[in-house]
Tab-separated table of C-alpha atoms and ligand atoms in Angstrom:
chain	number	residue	atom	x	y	z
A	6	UNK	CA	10.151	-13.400	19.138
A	7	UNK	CA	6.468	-13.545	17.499
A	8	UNK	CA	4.175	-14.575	19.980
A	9	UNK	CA	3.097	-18.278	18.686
A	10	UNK	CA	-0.376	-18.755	19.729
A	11	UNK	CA	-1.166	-14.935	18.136
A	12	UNK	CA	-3.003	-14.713	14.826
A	13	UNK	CA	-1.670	-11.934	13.211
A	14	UNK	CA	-2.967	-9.178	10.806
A	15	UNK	CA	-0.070	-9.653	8.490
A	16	UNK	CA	3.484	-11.424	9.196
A	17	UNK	CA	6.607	-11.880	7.287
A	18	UNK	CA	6.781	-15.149	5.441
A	19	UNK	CA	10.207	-16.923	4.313
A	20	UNK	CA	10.381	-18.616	1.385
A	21	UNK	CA	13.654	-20.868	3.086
A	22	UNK	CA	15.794	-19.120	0.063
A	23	UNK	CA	16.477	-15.863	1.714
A	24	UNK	CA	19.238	-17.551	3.528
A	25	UNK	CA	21.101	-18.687	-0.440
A	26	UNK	CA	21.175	-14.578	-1.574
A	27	UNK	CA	22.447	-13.734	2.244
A	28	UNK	CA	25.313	-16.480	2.302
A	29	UNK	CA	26.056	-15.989	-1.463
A	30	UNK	CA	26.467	-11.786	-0.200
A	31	UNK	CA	28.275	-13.035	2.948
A	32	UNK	CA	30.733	-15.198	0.941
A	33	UNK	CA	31.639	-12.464	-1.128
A	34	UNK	CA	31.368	-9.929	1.326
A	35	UNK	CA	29.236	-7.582	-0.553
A	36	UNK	CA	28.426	-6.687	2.845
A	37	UNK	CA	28.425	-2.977	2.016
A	38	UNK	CA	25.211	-1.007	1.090
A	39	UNK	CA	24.961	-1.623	-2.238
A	40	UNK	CA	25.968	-4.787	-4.532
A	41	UNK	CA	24.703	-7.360	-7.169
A	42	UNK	CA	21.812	-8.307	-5.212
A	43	UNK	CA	20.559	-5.102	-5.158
A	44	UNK	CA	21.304	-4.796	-8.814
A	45	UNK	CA	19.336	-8.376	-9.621
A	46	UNK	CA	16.242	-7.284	-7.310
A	47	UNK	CA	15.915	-4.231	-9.388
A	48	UNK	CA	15.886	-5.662	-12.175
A	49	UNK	CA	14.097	-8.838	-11.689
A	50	UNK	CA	11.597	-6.348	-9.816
A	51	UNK	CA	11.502	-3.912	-13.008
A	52	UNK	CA	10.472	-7.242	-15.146
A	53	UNK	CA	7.587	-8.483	-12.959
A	54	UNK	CA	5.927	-5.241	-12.903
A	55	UNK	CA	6.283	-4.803	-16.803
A	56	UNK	CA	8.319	-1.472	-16.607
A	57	UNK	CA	11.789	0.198	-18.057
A	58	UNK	CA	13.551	0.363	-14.573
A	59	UNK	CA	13.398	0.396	-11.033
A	60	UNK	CA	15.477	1.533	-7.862
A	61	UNK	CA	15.820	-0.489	-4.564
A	62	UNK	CA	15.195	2.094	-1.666
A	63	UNK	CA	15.209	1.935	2.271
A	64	UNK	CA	11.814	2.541	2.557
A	65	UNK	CA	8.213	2.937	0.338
A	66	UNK	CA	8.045	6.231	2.189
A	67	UNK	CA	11.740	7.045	0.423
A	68	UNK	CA	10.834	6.049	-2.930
A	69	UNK	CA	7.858	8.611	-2.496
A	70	UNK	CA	9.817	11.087	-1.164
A	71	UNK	CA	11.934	10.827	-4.522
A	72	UNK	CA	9.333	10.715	-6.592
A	73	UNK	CA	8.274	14.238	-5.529
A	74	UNK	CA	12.017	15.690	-5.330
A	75	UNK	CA	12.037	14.423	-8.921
A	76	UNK	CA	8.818	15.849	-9.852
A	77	UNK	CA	10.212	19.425	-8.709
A	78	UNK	CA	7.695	19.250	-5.424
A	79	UNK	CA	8.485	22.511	-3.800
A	80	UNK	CA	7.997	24.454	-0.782
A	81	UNK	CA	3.966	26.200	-1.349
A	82	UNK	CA	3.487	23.406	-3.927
A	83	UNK	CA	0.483	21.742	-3.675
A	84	UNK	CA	0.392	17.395	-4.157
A	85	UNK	CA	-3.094	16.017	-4.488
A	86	UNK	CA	-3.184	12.587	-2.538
A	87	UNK	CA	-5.749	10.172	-1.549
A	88	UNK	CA	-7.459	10.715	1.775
A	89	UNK	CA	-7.920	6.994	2.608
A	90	UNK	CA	-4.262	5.640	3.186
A	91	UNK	CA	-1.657	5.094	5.553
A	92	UNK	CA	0.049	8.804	7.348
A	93	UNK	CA	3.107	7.582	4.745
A	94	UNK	CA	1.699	8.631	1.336
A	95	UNK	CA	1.372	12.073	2.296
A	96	UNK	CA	4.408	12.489	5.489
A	97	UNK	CA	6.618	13.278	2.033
A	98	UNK	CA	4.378	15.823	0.544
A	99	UNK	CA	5.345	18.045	4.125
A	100	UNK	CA	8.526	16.888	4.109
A	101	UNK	CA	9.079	18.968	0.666
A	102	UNK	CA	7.463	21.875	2.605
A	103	UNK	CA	4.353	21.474	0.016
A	104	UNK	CA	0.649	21.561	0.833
A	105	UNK	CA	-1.059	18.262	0.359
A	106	UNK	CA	-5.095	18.698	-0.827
A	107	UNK	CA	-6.970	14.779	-0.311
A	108	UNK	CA	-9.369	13.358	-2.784
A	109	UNK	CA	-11.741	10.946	-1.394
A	110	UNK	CA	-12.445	7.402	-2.171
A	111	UNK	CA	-15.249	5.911	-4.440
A	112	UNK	CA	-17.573	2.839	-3.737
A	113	UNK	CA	-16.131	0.310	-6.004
A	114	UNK	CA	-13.006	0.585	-5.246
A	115	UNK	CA	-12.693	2.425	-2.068
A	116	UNK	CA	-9.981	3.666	-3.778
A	117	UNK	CA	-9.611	7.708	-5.717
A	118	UNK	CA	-12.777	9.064	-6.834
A	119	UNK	CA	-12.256	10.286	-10.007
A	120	UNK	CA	-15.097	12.554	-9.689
A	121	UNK	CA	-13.630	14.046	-6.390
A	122	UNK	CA	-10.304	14.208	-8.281
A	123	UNK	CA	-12.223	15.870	-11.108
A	124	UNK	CA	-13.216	18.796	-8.813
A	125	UNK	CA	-10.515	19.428	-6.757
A	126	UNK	CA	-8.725	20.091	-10.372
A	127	UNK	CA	-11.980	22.374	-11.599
A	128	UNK	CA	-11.423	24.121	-8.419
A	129	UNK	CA	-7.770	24.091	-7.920
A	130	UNK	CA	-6.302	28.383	-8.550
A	131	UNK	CA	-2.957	26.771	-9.313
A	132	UNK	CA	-2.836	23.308	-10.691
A	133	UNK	CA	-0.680	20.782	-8.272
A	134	UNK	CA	2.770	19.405	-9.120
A	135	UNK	CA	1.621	16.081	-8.375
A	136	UNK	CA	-1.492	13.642	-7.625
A	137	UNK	CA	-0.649	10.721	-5.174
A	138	UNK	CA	-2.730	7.924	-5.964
A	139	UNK	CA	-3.171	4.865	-3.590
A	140	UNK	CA	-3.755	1.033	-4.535
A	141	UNK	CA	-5.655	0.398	-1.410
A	142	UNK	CA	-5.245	-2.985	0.517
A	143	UNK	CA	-4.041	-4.470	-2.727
A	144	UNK	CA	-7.046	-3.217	-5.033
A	145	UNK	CA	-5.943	-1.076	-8.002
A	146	UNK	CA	-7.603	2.463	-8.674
A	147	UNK	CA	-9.680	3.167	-11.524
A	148	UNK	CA	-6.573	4.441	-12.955
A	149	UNK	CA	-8.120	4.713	-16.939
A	150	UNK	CA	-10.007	7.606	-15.386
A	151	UNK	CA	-7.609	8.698	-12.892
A	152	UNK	CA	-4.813	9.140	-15.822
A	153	UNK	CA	-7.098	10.441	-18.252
A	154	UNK	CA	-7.820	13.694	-15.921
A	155	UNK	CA	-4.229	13.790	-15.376
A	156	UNK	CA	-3.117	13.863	-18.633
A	157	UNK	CA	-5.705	16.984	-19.433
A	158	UNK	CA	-4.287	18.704	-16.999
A	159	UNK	CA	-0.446	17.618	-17.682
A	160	UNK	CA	-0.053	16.602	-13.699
A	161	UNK	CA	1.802	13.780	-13.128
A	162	UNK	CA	0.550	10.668	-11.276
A	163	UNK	CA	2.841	8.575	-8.590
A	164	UNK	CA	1.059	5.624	-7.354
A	165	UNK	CA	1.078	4.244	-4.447
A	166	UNK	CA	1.371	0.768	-4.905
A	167	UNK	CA	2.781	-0.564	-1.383
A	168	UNK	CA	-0.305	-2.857	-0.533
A	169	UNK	CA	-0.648	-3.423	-4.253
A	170	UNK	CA	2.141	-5.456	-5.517
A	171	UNK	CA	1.334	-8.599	-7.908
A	172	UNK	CA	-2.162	-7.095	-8.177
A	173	UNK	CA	-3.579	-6.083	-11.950
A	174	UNK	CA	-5.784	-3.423	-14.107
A	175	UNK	CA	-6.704	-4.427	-17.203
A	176	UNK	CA	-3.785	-7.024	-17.770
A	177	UNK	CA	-1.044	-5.210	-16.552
A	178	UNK	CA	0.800	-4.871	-13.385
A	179	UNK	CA	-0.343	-2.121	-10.508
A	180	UNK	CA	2.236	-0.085	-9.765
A	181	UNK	CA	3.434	0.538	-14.033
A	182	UNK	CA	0.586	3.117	-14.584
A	183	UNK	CA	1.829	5.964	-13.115
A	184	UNK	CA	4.970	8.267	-14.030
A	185	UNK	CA	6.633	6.899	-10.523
A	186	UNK	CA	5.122	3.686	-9.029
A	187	UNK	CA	6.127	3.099	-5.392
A	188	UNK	CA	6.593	-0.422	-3.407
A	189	UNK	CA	7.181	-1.442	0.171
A	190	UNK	CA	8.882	-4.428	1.781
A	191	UNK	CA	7.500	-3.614	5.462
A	192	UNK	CA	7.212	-6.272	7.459
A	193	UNK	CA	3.581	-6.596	6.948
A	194	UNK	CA	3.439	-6.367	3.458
A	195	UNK	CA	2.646	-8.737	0.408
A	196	UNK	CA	6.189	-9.364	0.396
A	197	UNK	CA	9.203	-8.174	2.935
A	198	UNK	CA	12.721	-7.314	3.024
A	199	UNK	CA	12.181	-6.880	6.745
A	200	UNK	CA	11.993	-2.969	5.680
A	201	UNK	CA	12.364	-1.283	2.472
A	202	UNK	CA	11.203	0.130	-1.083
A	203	UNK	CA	11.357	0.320	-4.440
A	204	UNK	CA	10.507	3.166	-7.017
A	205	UNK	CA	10.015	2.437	-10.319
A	206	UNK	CA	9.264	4.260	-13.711
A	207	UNK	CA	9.678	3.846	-17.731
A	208	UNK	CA	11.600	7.410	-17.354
A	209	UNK	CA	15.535	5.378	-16.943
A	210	UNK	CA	16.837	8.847	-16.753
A	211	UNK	CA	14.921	10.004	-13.612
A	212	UNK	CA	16.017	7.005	-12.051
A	213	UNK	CA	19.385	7.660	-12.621
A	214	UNK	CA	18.882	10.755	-11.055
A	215	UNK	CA	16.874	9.085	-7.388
A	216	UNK	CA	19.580	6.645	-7.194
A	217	UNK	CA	21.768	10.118	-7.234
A	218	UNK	CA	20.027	11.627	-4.525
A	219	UNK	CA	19.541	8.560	-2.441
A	220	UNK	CA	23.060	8.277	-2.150
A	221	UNK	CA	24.218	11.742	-0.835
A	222	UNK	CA	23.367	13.258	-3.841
A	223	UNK	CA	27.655	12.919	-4.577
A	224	UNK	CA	28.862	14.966	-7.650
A	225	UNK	CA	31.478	13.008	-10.001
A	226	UNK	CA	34.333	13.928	-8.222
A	227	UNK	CA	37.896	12.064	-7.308
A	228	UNK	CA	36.371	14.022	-3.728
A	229	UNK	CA	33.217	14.204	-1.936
A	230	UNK	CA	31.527	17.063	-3.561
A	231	UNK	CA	28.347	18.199	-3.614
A	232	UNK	CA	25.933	20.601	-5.481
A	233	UNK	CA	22.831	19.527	-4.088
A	234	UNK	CA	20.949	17.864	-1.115
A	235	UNK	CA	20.404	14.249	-0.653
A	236	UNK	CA	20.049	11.654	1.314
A	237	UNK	CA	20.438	8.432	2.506
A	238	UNK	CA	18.151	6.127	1.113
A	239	UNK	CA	19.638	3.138	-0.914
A	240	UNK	CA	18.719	-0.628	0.212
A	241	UNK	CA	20.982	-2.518	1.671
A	242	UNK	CA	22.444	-5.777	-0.613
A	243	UNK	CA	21.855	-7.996	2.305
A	244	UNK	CA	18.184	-6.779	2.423
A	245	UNK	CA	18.360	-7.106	-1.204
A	246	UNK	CA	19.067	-11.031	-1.478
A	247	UNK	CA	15.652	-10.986	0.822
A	248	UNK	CA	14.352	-9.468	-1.647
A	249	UNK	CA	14.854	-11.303	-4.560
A	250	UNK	CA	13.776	-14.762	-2.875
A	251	UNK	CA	10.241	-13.125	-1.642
A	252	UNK	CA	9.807	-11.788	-5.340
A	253	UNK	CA	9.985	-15.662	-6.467
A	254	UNK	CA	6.979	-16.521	-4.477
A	255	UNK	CA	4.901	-13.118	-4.457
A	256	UNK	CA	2.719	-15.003	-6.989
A	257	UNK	CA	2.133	-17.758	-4.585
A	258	UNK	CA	1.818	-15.202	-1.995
A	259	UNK	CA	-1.151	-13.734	-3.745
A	260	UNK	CA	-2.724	-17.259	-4.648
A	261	UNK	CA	-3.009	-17.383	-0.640
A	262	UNK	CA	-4.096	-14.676	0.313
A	263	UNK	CA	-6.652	-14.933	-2.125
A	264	UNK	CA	-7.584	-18.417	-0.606
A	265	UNK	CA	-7.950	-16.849	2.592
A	266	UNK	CA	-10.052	-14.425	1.508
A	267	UNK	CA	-12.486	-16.716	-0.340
A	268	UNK	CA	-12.618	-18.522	2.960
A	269	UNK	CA	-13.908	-15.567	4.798
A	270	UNK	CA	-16.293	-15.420	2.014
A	271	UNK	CA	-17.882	-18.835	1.729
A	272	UNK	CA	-18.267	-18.945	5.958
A	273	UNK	CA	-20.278	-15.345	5.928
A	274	UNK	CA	-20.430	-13.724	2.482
A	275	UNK	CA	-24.098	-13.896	2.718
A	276	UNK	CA	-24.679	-12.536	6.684
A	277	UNK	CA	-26.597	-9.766	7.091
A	278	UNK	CA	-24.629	-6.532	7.352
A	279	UNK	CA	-21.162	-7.459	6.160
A	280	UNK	CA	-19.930	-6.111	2.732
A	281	UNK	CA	-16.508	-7.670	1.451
A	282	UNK	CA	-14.211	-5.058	0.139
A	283	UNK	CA	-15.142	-5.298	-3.779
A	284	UNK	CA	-12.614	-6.291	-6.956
A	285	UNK	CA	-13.247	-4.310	-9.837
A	286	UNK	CA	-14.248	-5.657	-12.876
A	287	UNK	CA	-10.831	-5.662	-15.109
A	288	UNK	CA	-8.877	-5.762	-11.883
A	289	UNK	CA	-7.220	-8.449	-9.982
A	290	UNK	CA	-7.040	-7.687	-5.856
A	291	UNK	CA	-4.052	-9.443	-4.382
A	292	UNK	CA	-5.772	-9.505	-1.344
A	293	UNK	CA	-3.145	-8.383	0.997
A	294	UNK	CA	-6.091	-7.140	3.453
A	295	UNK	CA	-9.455	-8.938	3.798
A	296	UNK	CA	-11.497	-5.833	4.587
A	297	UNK	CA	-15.265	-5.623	4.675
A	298	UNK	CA	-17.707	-2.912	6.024
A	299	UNK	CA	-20.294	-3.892	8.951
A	300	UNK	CA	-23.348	-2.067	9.105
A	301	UNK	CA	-24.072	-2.220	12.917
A	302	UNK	CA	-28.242	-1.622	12.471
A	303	UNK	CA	-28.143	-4.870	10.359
A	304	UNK	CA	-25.362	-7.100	11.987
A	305	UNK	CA	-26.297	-7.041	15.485
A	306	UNK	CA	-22.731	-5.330	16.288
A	307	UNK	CA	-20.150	-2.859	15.552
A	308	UNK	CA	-16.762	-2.898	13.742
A	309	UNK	CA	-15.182	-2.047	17.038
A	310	UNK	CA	-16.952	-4.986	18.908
A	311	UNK	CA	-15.663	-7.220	16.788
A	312	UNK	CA	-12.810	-6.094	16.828
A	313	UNK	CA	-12.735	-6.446	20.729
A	314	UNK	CA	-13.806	-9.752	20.677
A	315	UNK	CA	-11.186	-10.909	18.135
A	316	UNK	CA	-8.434	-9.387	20.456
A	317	UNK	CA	-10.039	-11.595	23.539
A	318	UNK	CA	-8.742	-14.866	21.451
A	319	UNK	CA	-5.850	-12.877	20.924
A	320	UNK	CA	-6.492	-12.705	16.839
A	321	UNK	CA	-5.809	-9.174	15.599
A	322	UNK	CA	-8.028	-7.464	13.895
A	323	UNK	CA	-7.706	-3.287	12.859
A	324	UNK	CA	-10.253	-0.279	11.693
A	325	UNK	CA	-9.575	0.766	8.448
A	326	UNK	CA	-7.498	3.631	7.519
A	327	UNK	CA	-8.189	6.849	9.063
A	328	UNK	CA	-8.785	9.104	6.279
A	329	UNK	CA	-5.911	11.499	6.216
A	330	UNK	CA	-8.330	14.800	5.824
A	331	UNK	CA	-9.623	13.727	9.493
A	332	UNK	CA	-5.728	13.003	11.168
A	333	UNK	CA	-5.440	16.521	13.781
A	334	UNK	CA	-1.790	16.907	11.664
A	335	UNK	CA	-4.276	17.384	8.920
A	336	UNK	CA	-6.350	19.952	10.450
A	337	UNK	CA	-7.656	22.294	7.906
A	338	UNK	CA	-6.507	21.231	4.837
A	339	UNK	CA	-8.304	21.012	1.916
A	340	UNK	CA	-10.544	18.197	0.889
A	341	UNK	CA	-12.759	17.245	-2.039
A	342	UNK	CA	-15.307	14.432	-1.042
A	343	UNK	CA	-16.658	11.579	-4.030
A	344	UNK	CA	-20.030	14.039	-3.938
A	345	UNK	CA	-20.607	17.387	-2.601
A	346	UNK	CA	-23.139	15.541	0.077
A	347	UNK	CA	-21.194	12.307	0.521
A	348	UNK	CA	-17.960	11.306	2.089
A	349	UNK	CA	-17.522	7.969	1.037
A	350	UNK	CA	-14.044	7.229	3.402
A	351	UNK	CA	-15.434	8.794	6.326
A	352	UNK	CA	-18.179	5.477	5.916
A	353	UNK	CA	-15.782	3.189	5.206
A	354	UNK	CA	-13.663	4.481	8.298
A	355	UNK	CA	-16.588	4.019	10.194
A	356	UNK	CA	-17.615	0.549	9.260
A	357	UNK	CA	-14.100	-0.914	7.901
A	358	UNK	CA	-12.621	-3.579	9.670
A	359	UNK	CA	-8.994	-5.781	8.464
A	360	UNK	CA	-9.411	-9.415	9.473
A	361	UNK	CA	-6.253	-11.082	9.652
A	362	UNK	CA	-4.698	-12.089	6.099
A	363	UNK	CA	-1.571	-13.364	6.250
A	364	UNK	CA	-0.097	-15.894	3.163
A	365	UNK	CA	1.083	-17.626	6.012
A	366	UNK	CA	-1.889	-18.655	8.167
A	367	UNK	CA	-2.995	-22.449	8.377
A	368	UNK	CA	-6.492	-23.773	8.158
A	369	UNK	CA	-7.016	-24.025	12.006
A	370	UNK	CA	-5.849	-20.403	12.381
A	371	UNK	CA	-8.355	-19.398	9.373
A	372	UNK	CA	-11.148	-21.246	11.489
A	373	UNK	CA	-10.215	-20.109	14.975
A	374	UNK	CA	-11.076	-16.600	13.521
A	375	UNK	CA	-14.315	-17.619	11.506
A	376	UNK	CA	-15.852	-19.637	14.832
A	377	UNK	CA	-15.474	-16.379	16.838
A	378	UNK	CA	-17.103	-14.178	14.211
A	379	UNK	CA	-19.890	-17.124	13.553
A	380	UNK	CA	-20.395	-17.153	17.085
A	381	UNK	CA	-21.222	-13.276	17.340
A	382	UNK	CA	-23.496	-13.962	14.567
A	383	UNK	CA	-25.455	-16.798	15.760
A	384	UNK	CA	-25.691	-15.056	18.922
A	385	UNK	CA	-27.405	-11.771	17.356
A	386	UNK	CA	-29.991	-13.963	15.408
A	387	UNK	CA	-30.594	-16.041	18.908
A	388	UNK	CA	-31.533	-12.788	20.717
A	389	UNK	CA	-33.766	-11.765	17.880
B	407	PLP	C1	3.297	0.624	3.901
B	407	PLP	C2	2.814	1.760	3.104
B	407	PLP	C3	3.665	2.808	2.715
B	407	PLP	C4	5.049	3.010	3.240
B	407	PLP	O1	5.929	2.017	3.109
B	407	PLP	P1	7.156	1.893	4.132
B	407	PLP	O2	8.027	0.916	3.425
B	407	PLP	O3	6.612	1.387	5.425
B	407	PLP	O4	7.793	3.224	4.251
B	407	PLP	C5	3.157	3.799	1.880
B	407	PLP	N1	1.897	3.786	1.484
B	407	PLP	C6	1.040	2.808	1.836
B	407	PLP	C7	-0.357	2.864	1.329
B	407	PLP	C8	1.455	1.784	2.682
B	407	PLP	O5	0.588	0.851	3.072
């Protein structure tokens, strides 16, 4: 059970209609993996985010996995991925044997730098099979310039869109821009199935295909047969009917999380030191983190302090991301940095912090957590 009295980072939120899809499943008994509520969430899934199709999946991590098994990622291949992201964009690119190469982030963003990207490619003595591009903490990627490089060099983009669903670029959904766009229902994201994924694409075909290999990979046959590996990877109908009552309040969802962002704003937008994680002109953020840098010379104190103090009232706070290019299972891999001189996710590592966000959090939790960082502020200014 969730301890009651604990603000958290992120936590699931029920709508109260998970419960219908579950029972209708249960009185049918389409109890078995897949069903018509995994049919319904792909589909009603496939319409939000403006594209052809989309497959319901155990996991984000799956639905990237797929999306480089479908993209012909091979053992020696090398994926180009974003350095600032969870371990789970890029645990796929090894599990296809391949060689991942990160691109760092850009200031307005935080998320690909196109001008990293730009180099790595200039650089690259064999072009990679695939660029991995993350929607960080719910704020798209420039992807106009991101796609454009792409395209010249005929390398095709999956994005990463697990922290970005119901966000926008340029009027249309995050998530539709790439050949394969990737979702999560994790527990702590935007929206949850308690755990699981969807990929989606305008290519129907290769869809076919991943729900193929996400179920055994099983050849037309009256028997089992098989011609090639698969795996395991469908969602679950119950999961499904989850799914489809947390997709009719994502919007909702967002409209909150916004809120509490703008409340973090308005109570120390202006103090000296903090920078609020920006949205792109063009773009809208959903918000699922509020992130903001600290500049410890200006503030008074460091990320980590706050941090510390924040887990003393038992609110969680995290660091950003550690970039992937620094993680030891990354150790000596290649990495192309926003300027030759600059590392601009190494800063924001340094400096980052995730105050808690959740759609779910009431007004008194919202000010429990602004008093304690007001309090570390006035405090600074008293002993100046
Ligand atoms: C959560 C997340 C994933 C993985 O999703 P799972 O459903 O947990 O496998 C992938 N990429 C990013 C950026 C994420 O935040």
């Amino acid at each position: 059970m969730a301890d009651s009295s604990r603000i958290y980072l992120s936590s699931p939120h029920m709508s109260g209609r998970e419960q219908l899809y579950i029972n209708e499943a249960f009185d049918q008994n389409w109890i078995a993996p897949l069903g018509p509520n995994v049919d319904n969430f792909e589909r009603e899934l496939a319409a939000y985010t403006g594209v052809e199709d989309a497959a319901a999946v155990s996991s984000g991590t799956a639905a990237i996995h797929l999306a480089l098994r479908l993209l012909g990622v091979e053992a020696g291949d090398a994926v180009f991925c974003s350095s600032l992201t969870f371990i789970a964009s890029a645990n796929p690119i090894l599990y296809q044997g391949a060689e991942p190469v990160f691109i760092d982030s850009e200031p307005d963003t935080w998320n690909m730098s196109p001008d990293a990207l730009e180099r790595a490619f200039s650089e690259a003595e064999v072009l990679p099979k695939a660029v991995i591009v993350v929607n960080l903490y719910g704020q798209s990627a420039k992807m106009d310039e991101i796609m454009a490089i792409c395209d010249r060099y005929g390398v095709p983009v999956v994005e990463d869109a697990a922290e970005s669903l119901g966000a926008e670029y340029k009027g249309k959904k995050s998530g539709s821009f790439g050949k394969f766009g990737v979702f999560s229902f994790n527990g702590n994201k935007i929206i949850t199935t308690s755990g699981g994924g969807m990929l989606v694409s305008n290519d129907v075909k290769a869809l076919r295909k991943a729900r193929f290999l996400a179920t055994q990979a099983r050849d037309p046959a009256p028997y089992y047969q098989h011609s090639e590996a698969g795996y395991n990877y469908r969602m679950s109908n119950l999961l499904a009917g989850v799914g489809r009552a947390q997709l009719e309040v994502l919007d909702d969802r967002v409209g909150a999380r916004r809120s509490v962002f703008n409340r973090y704003v308005e109570a120390f937008g202006e103090a000296v030191g903090f920078d609020f994680m920006p949205e792109m002109n063009g773009t809208k953020h959903n918000r699922w983190l509020t992130t903001l840098t600290i500049d410890p010379e200006k503030a008074g104190f460091t990320p980590m302090q706050l941090i510390d103090r924040l887990a003393e009232y038992n609110i969680e706070a995290r660091p950003v991301w550690k970039p992937l290019h620094l993680q030891p299972l990354f150790e000596g891999v290649k990495y192309y940095s926003h300027t030759q001189e600059h590392s601009v996710s190494d800063e924001l590592f340094e400096k980052g912090v995730c105050l808690p966000s959740g759609s779910n959090m009431t007004e008194e939790q919202q000010e429990r957590v602004i008093s304690v960082i007001q309090e570390m502020l006035e405090r600074v200014k008293v002993s100046e």
